[in-house]
Short mmCIF file of C-alpha atoms in Angstrom, two decimals:
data_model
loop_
_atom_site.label_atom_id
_atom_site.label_comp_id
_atom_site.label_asym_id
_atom_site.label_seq_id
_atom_site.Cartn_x
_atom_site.Cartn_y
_atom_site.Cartn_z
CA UNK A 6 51.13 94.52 113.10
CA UNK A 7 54.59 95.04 114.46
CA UNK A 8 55.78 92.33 111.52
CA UNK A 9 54.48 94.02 108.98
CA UNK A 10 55.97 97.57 109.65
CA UNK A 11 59.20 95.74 110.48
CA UNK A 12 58.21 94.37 106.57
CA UNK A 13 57.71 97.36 104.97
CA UNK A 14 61.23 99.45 106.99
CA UNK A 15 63.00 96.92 105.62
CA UNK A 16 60.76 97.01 101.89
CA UNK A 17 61.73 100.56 102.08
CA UNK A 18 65.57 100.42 103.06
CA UNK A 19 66.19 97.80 100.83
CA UNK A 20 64.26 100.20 97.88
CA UNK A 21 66.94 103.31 98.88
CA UNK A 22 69.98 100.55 98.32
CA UNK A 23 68.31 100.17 94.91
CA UNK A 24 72.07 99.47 92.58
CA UNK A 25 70.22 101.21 89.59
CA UNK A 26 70.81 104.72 91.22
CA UNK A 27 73.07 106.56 88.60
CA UNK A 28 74.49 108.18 91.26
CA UNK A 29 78.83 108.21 91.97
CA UNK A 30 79.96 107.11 95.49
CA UNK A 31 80.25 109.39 97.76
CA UNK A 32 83.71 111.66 97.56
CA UNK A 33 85.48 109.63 100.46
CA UNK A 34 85.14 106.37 98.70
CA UNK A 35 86.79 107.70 95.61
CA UNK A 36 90.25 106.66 97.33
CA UNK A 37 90.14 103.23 96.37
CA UNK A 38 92.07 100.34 94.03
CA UNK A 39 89.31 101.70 91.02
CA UNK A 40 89.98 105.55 91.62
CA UNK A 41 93.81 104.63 91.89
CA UNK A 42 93.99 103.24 88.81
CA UNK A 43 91.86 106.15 86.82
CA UNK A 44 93.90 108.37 87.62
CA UNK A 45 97.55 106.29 87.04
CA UNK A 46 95.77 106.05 83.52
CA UNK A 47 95.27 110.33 82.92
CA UNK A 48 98.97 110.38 84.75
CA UNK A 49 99.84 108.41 81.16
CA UNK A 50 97.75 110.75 79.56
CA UNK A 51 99.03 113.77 80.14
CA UNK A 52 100.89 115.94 77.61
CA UNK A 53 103.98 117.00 77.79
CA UNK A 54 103.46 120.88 78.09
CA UNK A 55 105.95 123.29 79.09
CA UNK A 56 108.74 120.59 78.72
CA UNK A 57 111.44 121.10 81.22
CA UNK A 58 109.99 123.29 83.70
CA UNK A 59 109.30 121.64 87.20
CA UNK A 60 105.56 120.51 87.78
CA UNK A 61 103.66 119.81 91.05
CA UNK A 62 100.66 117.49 90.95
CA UNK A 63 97.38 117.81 92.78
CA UNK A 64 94.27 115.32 93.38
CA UNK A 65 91.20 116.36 93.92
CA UNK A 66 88.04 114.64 93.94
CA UNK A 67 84.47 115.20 92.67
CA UNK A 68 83.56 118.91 91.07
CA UNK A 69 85.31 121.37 91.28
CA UNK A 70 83.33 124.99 91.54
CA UNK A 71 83.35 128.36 93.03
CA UNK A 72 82.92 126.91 96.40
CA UNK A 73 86.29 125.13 95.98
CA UNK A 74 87.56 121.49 95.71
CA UNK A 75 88.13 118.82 97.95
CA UNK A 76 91.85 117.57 97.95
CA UNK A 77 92.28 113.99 98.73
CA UNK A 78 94.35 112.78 101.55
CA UNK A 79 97.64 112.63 102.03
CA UNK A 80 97.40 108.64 102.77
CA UNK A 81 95.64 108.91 98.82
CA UNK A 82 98.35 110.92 97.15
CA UNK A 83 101.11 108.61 98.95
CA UNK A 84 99.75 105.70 96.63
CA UNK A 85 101.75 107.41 94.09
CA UNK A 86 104.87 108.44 95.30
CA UNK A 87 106.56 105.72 92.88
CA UNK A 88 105.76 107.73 89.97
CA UNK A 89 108.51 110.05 91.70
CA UNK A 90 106.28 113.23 90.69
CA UNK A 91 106.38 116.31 93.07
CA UNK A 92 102.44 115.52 94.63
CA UNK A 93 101.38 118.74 96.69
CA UNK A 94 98.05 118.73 98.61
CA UNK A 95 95.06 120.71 96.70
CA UNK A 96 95.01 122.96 100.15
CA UNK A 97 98.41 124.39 99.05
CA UNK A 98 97.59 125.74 95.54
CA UNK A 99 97.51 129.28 94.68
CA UNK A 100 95.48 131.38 92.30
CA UNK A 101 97.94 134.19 90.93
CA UNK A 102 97.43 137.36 89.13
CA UNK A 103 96.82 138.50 86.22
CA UNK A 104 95.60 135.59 84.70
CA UNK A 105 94.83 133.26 87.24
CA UNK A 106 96.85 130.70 87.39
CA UNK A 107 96.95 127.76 89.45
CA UNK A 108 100.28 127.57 91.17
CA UNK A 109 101.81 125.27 93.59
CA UNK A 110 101.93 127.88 96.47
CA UNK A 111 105.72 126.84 97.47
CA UNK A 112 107.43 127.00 93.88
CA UNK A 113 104.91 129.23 92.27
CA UNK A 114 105.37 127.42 89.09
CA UNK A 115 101.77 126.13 87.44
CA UNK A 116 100.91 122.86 88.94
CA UNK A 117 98.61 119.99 87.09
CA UNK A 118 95.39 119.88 88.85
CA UNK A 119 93.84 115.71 88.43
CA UNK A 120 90.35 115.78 89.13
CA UNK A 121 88.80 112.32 89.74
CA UNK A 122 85.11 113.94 89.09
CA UNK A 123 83.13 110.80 89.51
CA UNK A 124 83.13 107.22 90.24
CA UNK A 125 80.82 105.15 90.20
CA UNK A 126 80.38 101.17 90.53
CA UNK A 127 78.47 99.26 87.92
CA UNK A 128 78.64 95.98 89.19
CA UNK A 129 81.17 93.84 91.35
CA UNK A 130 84.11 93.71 89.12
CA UNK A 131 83.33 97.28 86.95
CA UNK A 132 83.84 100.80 87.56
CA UNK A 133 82.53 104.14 84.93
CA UNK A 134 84.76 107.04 86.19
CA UNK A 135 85.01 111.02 85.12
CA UNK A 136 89.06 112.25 85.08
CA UNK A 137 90.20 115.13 83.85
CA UNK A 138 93.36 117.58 84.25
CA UNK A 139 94.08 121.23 83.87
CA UNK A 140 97.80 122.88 83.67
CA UNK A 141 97.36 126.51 82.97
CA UNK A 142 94.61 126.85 80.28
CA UNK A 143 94.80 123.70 79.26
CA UNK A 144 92.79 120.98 80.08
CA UNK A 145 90.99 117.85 78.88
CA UNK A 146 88.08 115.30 80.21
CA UNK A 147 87.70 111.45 79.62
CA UNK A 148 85.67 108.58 80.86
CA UNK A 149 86.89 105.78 81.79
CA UNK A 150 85.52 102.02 82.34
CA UNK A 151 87.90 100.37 84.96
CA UNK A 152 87.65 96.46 85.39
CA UNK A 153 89.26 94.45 88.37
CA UNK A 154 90.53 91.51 87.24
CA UNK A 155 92.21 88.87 90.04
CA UNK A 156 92.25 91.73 92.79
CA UNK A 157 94.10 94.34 89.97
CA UNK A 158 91.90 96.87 89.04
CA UNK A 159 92.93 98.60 85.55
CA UNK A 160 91.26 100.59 82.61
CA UNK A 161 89.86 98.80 80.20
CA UNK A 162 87.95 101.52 77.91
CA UNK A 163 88.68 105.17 77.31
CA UNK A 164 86.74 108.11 75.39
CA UNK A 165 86.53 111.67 75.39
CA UNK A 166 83.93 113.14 78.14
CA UNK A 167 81.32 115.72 76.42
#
């Protein structure tokens, strides 16, 4: 008796790891070598708008709604810091008046927000993500499909997100 609950607890465990849930990862794994290299690929991306001005940067993962965002960590954002781009942390941005702008809180200048919306694994070496990135009113979504290929993960597939 005992063998065959212990039989069907692990039946059932092994039924909630099921890998064909569509679901992402959970936000906190979204800091890894995969969501790294999404969003170094929307860094190349990005548009050149309001050439010359100064521009902060800002990370933040999953969806982004009335309830807020959540930034990713410092430790995260340091992964970039040879772009040599100002990174702020999402915490500091600003929404100013009258048309709502997103600033970097310090400068007050419009900052770029990166969203890494989703990530998901789709087998050991393959990756779908969800970027996007929003300066002003502008913004723009894309999916991704990131392979790792002798420990380097990069993107090997882009198209426009509906």
């Amino acid at each position: 008796m005992t063998r065959r609950l212990l039989l069907i607890s692990l039946c059932l465990g092994l039924a909630a790891c099921d890998s064909s849930d569509t679901a992402a990862l959970p936000l906190n794994l979204y800091e890894c070598d995969a969501g790294e290299a999404a969003l170094r690929h929307l860094i190349t991306k990005l548009p050149d708008l309001n050439p010359g001005v100064a521009k902060s940067y800002a990370i933040v993962l999953g969806e982004i709604n009335r309830d807020g965002m959540t930034p990713a960590t410092d430790v995260f954002t340091k992964r970039f810091a040879d772009l040599k781009l100002k990174f702020i942390n999402a915490q500091n941005l600003k929404d100013t008046d009258p048309d709502h702008t997103i600033v970097d809180a310090e400068t007050r200048l419009a900052a770029f927000i990166l969203q890494l919306r989703k990530l998901q694994q789709t087998s050991a070496t393959t990756w779908d993500a969800e970027v996007g990135w929003s300066y002003k009113k502008e913004f723009e979504r894309m999916k991704l499909r990131i392979e790792v290929k002798d420990g380097k993960a990069s993107v090997v597939d882009q198209a426009p997100a509906r």
